[in-house]
PDB file of C-alpha atoms and ligand atoms in Angstrom:
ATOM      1  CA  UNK A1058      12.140  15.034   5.728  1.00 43.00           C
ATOM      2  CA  UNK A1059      10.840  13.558   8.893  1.00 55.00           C
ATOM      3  CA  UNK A1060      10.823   9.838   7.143  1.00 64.00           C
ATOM      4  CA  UNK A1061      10.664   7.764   4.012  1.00 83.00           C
ATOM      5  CA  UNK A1062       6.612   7.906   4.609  1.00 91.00           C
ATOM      6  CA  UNK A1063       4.405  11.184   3.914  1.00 89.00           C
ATOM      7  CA  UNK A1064       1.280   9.971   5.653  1.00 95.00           C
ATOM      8  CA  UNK A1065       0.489   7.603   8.589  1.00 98.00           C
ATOM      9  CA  UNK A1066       2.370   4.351   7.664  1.00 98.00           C
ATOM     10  CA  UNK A1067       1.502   0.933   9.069  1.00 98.00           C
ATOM     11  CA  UNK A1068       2.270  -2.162   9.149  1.00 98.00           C
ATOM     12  CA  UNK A1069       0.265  -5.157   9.757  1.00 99.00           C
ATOM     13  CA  UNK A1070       0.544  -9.163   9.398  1.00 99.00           C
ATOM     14  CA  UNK A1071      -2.933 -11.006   8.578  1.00 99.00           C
ATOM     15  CA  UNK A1072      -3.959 -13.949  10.855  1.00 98.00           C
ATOM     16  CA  UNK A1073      -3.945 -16.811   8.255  1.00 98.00           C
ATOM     17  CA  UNK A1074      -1.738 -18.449  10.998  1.00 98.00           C
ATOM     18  CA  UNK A1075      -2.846 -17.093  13.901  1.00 98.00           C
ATOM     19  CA  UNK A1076      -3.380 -18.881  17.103  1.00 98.00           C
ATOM     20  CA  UNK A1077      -2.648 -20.218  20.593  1.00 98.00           C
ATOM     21  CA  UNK A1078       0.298 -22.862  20.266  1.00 98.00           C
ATOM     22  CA  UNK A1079       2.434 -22.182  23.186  1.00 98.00           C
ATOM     23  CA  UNK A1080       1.942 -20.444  26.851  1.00 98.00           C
ATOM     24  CA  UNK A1081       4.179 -17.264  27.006  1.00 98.00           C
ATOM     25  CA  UNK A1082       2.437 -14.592  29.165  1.00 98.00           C
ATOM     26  CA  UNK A1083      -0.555 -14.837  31.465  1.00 98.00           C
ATOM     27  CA  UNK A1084      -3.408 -14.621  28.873  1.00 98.00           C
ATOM     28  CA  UNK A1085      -2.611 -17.427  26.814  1.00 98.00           C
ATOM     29  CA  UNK A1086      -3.539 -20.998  27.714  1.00 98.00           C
ATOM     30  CA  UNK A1087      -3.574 -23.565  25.096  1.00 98.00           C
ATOM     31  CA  UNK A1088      -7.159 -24.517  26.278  1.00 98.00           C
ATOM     32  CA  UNK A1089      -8.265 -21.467  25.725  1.00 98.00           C
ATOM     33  CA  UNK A1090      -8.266 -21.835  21.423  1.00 98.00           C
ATOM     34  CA  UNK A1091      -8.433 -18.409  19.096  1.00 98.00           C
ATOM     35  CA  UNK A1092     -10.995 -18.749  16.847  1.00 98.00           C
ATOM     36  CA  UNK A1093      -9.365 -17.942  13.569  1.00 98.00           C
ATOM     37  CA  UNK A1094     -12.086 -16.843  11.356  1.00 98.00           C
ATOM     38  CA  UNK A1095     -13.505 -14.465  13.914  1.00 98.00           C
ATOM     39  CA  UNK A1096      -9.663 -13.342  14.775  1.00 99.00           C
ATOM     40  CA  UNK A1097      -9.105 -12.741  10.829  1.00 98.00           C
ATOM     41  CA  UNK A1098     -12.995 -10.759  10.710  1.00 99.00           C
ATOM     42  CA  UNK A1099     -11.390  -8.584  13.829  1.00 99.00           C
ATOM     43  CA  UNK A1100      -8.448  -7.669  12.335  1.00 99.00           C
ATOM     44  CA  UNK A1101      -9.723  -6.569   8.903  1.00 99.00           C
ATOM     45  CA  UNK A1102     -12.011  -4.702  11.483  1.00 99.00           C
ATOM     46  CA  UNK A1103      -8.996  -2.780  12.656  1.00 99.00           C
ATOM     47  CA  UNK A1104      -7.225  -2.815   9.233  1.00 99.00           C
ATOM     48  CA  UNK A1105     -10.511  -1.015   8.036  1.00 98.00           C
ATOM     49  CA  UNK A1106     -10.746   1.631  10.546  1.00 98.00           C
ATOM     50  CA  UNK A1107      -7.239   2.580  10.785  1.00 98.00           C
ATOM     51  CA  UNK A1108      -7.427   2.693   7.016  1.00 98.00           C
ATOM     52  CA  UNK A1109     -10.445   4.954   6.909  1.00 98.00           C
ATOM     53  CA  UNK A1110      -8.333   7.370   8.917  1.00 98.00           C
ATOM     54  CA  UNK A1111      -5.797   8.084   6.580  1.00 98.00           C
ATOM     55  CA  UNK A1112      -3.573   5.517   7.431  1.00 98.00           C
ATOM     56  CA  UNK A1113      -1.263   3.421   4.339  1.00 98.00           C
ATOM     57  CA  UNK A1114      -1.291   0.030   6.011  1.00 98.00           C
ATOM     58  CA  UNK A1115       1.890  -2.380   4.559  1.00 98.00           C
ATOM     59  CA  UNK A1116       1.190  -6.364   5.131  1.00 98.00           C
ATOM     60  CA  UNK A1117       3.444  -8.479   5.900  1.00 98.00           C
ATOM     61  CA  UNK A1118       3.587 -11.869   4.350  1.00 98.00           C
ATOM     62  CA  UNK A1119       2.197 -14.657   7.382  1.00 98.00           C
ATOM     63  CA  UNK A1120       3.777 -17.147   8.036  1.00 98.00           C
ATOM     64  CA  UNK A1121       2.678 -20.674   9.194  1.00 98.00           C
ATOM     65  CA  UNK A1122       4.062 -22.041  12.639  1.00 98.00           C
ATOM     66  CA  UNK A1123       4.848 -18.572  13.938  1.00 99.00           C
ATOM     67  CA  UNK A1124       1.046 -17.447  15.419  1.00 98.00           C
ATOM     68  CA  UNK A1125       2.381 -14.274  16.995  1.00 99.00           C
ATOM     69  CA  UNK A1126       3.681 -12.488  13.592  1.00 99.00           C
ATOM     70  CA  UNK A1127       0.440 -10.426  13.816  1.00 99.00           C
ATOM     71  CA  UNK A1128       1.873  -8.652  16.644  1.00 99.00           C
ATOM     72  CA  UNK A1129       4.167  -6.611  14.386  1.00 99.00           C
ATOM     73  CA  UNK A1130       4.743  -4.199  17.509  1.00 99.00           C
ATOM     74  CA  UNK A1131       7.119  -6.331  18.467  1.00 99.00           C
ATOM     75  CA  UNK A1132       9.132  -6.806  15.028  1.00 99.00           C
ATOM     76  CA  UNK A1133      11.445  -3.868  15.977  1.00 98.00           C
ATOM     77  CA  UNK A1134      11.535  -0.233  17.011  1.00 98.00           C
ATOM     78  CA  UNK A1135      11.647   2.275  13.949  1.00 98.00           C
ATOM     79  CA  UNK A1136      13.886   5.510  14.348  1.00 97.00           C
ATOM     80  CA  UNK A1137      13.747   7.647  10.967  1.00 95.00           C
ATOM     81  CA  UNK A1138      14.944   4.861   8.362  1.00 94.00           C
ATOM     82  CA  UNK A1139      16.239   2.571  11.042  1.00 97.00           C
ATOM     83  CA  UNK A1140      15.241  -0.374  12.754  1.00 98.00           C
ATOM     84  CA  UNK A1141      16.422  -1.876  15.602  1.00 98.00           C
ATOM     85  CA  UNK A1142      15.421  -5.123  15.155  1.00 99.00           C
ATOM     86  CA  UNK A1143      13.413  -7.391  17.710  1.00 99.00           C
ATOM     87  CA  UNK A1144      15.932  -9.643  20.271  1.00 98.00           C
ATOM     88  CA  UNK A1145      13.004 -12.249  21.663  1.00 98.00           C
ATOM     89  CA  UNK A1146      13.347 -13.413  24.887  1.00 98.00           C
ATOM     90  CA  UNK A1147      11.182 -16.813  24.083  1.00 98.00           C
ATOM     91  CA  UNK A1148      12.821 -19.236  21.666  1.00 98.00           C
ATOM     92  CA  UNK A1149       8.868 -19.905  20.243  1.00 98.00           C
ATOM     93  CA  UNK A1150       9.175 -16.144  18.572  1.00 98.00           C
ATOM     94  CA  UNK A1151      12.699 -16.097  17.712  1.00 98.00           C
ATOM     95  CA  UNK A1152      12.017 -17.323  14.062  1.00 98.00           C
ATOM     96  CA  UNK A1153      10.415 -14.096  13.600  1.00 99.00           C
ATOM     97  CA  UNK A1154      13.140 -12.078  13.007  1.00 98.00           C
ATOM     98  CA  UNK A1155      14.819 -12.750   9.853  1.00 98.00           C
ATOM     99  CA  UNK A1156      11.917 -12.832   8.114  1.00 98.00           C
ATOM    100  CA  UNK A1157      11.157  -9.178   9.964  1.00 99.00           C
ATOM    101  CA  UNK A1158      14.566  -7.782   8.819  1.00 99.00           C
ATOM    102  CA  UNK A1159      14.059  -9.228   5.029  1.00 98.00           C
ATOM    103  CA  UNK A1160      10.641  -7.043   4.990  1.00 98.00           C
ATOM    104  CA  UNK A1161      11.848  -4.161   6.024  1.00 98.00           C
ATOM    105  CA  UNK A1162      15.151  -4.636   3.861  1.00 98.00           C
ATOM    106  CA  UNK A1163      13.326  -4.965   1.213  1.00 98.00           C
ATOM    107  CA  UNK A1164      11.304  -1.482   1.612  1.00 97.00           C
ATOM    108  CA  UNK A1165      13.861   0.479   1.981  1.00 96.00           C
ATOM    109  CA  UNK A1166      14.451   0.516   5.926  1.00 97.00           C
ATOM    110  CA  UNK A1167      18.499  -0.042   7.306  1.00 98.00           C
ATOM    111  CA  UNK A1168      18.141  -3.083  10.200  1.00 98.00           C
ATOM    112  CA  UNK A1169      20.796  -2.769  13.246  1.00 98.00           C
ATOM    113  CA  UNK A1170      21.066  -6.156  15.422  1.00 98.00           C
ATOM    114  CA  UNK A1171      21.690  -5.408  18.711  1.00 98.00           C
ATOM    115  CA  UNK A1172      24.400  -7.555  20.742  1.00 98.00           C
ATOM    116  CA  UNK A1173      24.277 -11.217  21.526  1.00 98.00           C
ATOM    117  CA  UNK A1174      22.716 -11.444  24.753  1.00 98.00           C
ATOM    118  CA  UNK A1175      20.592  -8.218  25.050  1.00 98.00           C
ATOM    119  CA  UNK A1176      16.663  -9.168  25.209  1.00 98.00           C
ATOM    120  CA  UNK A1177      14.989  -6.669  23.438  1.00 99.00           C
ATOM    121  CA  UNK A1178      11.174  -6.600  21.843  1.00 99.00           C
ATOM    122  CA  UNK A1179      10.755  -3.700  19.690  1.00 98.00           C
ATOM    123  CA  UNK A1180       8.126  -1.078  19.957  1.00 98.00           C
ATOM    124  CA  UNK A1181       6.380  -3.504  22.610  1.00 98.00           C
ATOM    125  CA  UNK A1182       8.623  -2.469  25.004  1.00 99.00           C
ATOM    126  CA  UNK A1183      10.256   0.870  23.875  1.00 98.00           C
ATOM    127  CA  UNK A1184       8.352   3.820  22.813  1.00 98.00           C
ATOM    128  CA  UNK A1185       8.911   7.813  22.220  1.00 98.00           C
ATOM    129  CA  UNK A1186       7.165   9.939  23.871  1.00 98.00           C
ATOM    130  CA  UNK A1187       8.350  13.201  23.013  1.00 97.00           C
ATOM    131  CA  UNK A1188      12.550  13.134  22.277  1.00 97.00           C
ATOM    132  CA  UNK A1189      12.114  10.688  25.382  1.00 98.00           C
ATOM    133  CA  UNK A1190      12.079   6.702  24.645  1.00 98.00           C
ATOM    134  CA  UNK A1191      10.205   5.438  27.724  1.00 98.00           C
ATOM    135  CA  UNK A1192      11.340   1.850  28.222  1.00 98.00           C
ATOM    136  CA  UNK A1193       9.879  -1.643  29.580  1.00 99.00           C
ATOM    137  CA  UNK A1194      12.075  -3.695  30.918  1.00 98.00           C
ATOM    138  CA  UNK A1195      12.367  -7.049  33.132  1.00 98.00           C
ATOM    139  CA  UNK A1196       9.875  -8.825  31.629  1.00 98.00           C
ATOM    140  CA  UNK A1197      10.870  -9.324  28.099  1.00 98.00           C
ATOM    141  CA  UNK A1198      13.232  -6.724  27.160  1.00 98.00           C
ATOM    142  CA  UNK A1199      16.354  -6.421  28.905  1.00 98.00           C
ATOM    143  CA  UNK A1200      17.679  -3.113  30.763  1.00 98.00           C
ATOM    144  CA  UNK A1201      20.779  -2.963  29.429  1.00 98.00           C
ATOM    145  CA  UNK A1202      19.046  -3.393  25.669  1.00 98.00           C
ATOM    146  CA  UNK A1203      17.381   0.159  26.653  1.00 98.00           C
ATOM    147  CA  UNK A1204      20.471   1.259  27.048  1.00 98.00           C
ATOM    148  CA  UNK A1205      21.981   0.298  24.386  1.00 98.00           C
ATOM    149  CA  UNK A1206      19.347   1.226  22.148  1.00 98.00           C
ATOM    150  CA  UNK A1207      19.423   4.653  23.810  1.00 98.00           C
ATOM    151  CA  UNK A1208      23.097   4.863  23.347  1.00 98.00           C
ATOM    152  CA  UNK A1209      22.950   4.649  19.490  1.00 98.00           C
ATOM    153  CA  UNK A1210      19.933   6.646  18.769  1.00 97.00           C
ATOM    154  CA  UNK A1211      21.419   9.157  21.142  1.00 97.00           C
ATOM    155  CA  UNK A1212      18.532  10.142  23.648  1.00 97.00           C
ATOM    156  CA  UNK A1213      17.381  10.178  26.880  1.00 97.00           C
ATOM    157  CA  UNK A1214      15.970   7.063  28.211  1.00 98.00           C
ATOM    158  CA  UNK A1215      13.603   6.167  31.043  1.00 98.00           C
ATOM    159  CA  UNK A1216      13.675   3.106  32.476  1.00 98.00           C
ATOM    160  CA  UNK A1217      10.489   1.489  33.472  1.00 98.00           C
ATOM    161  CA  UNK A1218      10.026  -1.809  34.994  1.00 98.00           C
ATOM    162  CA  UNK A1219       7.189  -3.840  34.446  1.00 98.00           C
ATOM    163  CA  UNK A1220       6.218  -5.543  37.642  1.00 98.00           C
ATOM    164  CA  UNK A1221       2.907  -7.638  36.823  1.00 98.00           C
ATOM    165  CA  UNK A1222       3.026 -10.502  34.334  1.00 98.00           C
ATOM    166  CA  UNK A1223      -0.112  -9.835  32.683  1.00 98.00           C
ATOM    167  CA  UNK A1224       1.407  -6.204  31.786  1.00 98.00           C
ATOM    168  CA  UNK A1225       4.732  -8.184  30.209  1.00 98.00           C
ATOM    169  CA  UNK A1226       5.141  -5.770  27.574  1.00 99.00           C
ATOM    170  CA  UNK A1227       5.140  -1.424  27.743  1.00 99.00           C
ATOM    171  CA  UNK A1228       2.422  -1.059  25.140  1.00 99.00           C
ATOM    172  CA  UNK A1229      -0.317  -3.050  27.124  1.00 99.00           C
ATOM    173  CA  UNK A1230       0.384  -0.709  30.191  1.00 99.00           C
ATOM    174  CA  UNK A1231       1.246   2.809  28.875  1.00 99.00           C
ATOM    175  CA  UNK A1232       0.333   4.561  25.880  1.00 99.00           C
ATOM    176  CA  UNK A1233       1.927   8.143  24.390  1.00 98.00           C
ATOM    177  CA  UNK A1234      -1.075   9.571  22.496  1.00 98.00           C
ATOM    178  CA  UNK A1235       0.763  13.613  21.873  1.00 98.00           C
ATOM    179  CA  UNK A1236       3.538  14.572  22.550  1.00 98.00           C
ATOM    180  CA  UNK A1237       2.971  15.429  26.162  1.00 98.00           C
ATOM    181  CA  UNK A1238       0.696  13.162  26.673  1.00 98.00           C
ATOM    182  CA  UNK A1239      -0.064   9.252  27.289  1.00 98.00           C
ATOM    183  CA  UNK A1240      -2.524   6.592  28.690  1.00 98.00           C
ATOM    184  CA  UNK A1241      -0.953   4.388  31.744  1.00 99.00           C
ATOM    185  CA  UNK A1242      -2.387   1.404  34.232  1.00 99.00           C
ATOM    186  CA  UNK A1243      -0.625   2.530  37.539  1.00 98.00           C
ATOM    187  CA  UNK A1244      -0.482  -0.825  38.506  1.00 98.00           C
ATOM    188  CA  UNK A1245       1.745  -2.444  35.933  1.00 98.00           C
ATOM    189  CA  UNK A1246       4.226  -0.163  37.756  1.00 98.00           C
ATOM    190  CA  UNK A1247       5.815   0.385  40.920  1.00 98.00           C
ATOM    191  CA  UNK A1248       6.212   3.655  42.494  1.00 98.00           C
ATOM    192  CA  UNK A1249       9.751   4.446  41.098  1.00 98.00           C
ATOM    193  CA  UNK A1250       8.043   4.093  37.927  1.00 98.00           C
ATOM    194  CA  UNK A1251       4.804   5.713  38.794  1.00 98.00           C
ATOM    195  CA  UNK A1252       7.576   8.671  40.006  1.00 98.00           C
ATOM    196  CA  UNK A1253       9.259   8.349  36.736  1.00 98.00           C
ATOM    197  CA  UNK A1254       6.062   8.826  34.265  1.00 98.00           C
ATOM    198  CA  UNK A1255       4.914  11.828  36.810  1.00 98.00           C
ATOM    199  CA  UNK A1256       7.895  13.795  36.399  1.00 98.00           C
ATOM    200  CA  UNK A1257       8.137  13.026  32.468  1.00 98.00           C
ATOM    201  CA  UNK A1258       4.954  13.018  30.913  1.00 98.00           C
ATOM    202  CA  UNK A1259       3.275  16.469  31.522  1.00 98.00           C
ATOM    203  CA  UNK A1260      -0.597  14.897  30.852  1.00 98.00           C
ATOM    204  CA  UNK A1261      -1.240  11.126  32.232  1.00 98.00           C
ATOM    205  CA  UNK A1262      -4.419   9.715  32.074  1.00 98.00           C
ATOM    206  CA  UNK A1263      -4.874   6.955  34.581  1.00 98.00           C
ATOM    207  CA  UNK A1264      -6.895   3.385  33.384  1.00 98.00           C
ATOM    208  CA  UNK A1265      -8.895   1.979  35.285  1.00 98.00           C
ATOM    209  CA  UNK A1266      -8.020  -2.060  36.033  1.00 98.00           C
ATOM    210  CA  UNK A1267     -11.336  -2.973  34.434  1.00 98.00           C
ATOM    211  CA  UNK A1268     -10.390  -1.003  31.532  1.00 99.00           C
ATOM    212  CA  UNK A1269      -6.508  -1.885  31.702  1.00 99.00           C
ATOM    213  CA  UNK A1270      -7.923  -5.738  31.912  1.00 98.00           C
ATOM    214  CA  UNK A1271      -9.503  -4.633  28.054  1.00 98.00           C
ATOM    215  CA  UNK A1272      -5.867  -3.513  26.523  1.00 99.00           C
ATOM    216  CA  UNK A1273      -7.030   0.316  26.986  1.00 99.00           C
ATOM    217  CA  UNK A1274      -3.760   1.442  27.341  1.00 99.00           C
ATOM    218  CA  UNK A1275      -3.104  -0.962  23.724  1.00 99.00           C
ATOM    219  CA  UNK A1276      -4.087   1.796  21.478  1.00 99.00           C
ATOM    220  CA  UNK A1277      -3.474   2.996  18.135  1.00 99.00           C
ATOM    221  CA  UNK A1278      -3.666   6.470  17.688  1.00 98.00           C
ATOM    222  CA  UNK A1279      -3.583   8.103  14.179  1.00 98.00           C
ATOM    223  CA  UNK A1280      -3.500  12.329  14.415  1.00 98.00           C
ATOM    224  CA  UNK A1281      -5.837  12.900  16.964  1.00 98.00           C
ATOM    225  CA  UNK A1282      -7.392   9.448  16.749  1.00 98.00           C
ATOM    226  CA  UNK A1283      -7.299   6.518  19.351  1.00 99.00           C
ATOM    227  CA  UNK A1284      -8.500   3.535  18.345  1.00 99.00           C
ATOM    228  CA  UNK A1285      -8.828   0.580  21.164  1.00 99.00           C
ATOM    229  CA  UNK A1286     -10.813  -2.669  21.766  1.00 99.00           C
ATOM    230  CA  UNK A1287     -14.110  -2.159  22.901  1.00 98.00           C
ATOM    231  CA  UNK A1288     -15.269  -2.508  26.496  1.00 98.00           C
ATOM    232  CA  UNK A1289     -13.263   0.821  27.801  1.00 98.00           C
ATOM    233  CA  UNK A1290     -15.954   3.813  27.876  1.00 98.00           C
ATOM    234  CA  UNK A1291     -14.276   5.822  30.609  1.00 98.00           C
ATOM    235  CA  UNK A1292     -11.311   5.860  28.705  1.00 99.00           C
ATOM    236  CA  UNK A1293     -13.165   6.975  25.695  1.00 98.00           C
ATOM    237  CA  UNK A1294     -14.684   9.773  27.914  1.00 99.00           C
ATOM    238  CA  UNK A1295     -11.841  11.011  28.842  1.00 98.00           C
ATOM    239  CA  UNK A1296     -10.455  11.273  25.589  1.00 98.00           C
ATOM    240  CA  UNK A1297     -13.561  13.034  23.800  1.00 98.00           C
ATOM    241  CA  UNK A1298     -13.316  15.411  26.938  1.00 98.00           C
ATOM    242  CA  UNK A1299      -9.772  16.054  26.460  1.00 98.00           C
ATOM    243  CA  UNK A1300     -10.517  16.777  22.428  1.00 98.00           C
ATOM    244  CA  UNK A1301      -9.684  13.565  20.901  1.00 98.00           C
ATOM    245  CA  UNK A1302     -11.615  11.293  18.884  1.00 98.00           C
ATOM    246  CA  UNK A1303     -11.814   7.878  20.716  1.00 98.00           C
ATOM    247  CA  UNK A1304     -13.351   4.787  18.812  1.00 98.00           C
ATOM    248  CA  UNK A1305     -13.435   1.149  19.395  1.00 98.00           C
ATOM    249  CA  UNK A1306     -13.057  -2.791  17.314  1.00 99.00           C
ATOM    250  CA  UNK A1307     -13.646  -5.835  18.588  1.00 99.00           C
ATOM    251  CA  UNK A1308     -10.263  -7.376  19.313  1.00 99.00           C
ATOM    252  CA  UNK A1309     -10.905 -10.374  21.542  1.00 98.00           C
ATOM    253  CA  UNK A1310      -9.852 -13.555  20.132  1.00 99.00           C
ATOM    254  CA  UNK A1311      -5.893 -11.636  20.002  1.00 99.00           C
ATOM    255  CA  UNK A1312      -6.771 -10.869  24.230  1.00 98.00           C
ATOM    256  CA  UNK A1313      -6.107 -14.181  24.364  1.00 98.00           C
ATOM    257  CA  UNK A1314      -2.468 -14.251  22.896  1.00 99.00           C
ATOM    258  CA  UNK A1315      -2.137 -11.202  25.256  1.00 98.00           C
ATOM    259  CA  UNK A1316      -2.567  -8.433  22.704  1.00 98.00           C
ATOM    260  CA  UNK A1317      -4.406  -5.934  20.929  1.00 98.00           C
ATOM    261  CA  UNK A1318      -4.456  -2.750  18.986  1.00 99.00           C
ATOM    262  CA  UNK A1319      -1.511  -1.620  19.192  1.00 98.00           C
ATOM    263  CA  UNK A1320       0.379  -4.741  19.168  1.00 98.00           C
ATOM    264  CA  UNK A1321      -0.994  -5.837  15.889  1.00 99.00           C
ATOM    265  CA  UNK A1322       0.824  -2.422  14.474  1.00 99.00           C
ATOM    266  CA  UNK A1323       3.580  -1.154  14.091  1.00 98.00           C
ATOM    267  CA  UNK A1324       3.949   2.282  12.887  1.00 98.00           C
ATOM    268  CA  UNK A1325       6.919   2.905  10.259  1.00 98.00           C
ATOM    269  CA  UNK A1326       6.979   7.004   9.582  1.00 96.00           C
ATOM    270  CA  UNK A1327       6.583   7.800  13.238  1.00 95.00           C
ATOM    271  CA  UNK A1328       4.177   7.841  15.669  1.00 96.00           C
ATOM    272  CA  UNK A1329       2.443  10.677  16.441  1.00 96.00           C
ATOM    273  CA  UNK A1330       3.729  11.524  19.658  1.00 97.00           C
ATOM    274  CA  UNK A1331       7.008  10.471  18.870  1.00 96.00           C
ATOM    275  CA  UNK A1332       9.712  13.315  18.283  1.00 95.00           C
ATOM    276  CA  UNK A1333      12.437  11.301  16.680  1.00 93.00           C
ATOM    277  CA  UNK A1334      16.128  13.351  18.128  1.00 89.00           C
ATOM    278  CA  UNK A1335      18.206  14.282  15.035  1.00 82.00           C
ATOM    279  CA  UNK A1336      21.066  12.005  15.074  1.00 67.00           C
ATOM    280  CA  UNK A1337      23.636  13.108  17.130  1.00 54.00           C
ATOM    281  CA  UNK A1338      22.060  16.388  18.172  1.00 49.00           C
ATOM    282  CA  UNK A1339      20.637  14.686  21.265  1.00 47.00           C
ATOM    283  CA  UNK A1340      23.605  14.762  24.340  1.00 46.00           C
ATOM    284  CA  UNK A1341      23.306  10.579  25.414  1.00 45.00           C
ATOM    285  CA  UNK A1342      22.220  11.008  28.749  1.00 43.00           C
ATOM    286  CA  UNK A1343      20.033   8.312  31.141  1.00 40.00           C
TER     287      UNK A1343
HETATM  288  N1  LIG B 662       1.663 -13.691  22.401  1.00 88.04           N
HETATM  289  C1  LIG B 662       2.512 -12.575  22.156  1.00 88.04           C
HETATM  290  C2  LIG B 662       3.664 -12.586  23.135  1.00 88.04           C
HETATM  291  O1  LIG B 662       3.441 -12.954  24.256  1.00 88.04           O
HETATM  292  C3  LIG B 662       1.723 -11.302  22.241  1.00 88.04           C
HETATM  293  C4  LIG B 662       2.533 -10.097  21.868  1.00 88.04           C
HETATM  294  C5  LIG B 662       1.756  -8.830  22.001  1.00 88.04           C
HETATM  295  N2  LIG B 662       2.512  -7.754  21.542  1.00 88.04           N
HETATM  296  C6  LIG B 662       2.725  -6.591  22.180  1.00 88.04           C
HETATM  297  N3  LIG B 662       3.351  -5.659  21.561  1.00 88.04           N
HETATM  298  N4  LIG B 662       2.325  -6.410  23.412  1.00 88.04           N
HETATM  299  O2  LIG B 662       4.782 -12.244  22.823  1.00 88.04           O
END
């Protein structure tokens, strides 16, 4: 069995506590206020979509003085029934994590700490793309945390480092959608990088900065779904042209924590373009 989940499993944190309260990345500013009854409209938005695809969407329990728990991206990255639980760089998220490692504790998921002193933020920054874990670093997440987390799940690792601050995290600036394929903004990137997705992803498909500037490449994709915010119709074309079904929600008021869909997810059985090694059968390798 693949996972503890037979069907697209999700989960989610409602906004009850959502909001602006500190200044971490580029897109917040405290004077620029979420509006929390249209942010908690949006996300049942999403939650209803995703849901109307097939997927089983968990909730996590919110929790007030921590506004960014609705990014649940970012509560750990999920290998088969583990979790490698979230290191924050920023002290204003680090309360998040026990109360990450009780939920999934408590449905049936084993939680692995990594070292004192390894930065490390979950599937924000690290995600499969085939047997390959493509992973963000600089920014947040620490390069030697990729390794690590490499190291123990035993495969191969690629290294990408996130050079613009508005791209802090891997999931606002690249996207696996199948198995061989996945969404990227060249310019969160620099050319090693843009070298490094070449060789390893057979299909990119290049955003657009007007589209990137949208959280295009912030996508949730569910079989051969991809659900984004709105405002990113190339995109979209591409995607119906290519055979998948694109479709958009209104996500704005979480653009302005510097997230979107995908951030406000975090998929528990697997994503879909994720081919989780067998443990041990991978050779570590970097
Ligand atoms: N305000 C949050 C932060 O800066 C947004 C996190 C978005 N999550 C993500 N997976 N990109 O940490």
């Amino acid at each position: 069995m693949r996972s503890l989940f037979n069907r697209p499993t999700i989960l989610m944190c409602p906004p009850e506590h959502y909001g602006i309260e500190y200044e971490i990345n580029p897109w917040m500013s405290r004077q620029r206020p979420a509006d929390r009854e249209l942010a908690k409209r949006q996300w049942h938005g999403l939650y209803e979509r995703l849901t109307s695809l097939g997927a089983d969407i968990r909730l996590q329990e919110p929790v007030a003085g921590l506004p960014d728990l609705v990014f649940t991206a970012n509560a750990g990255l999920v290998c088969r029934d583990l979790v490698y639980l979230s290191r924050f760089r920023h002290a204003a998220r680090q309360g998040e994590t026990p109360l990450d490692d009780a939920w999934f504790q408590s449905h049936g998921l084993k939680t692995v700490t990594l070292p004192e002193g390894l930065d490390f933020e979950g599937a924000g920054d690290a995600l499969f793309c085939g047997e390959t874990l493509f992973a963000g670093y600089h920014i947040r997440s620490s390069a030697r945390a990729m390794q690590w987390v490499a190291g123990e799940i035993g495969c191969r690792v690629i290294p990408l480092q996130l050079v613009s601050g508005y791209y802090y995290h891997l999931d606002t600036c690249f996207c696996p959608i199948d198995r061989e394929t996945a969404l990227y903004f060249p310019g969160a990137f620099d050319d090693y990088g843009q070298r490094a997705l070449a060789a390893h992803v057979p299909n990119l498909i290049p955003v657009e900065q007007t589209e990137a500037e949208r959280f295009a490449c912030n996508a949730v994709v569910v079989g051969k779904n991809v659900v984004t915010n709105t405002g990113c119709p190339q995109l979209h074309a591409e995607l119906a042209h290519r055979g998948f079904t694109p479709s958009e929600t209104c996500l704005d008021e979480f653009l302005k924590a510097g997230g979107s869909a995908k951030c406000l997810t975090l998929r528990l059985d697997g994503e879909e373009a994720a081919v989780w090694p067998e443990a041990g059968r991978i050779a570590k390798s970097a």
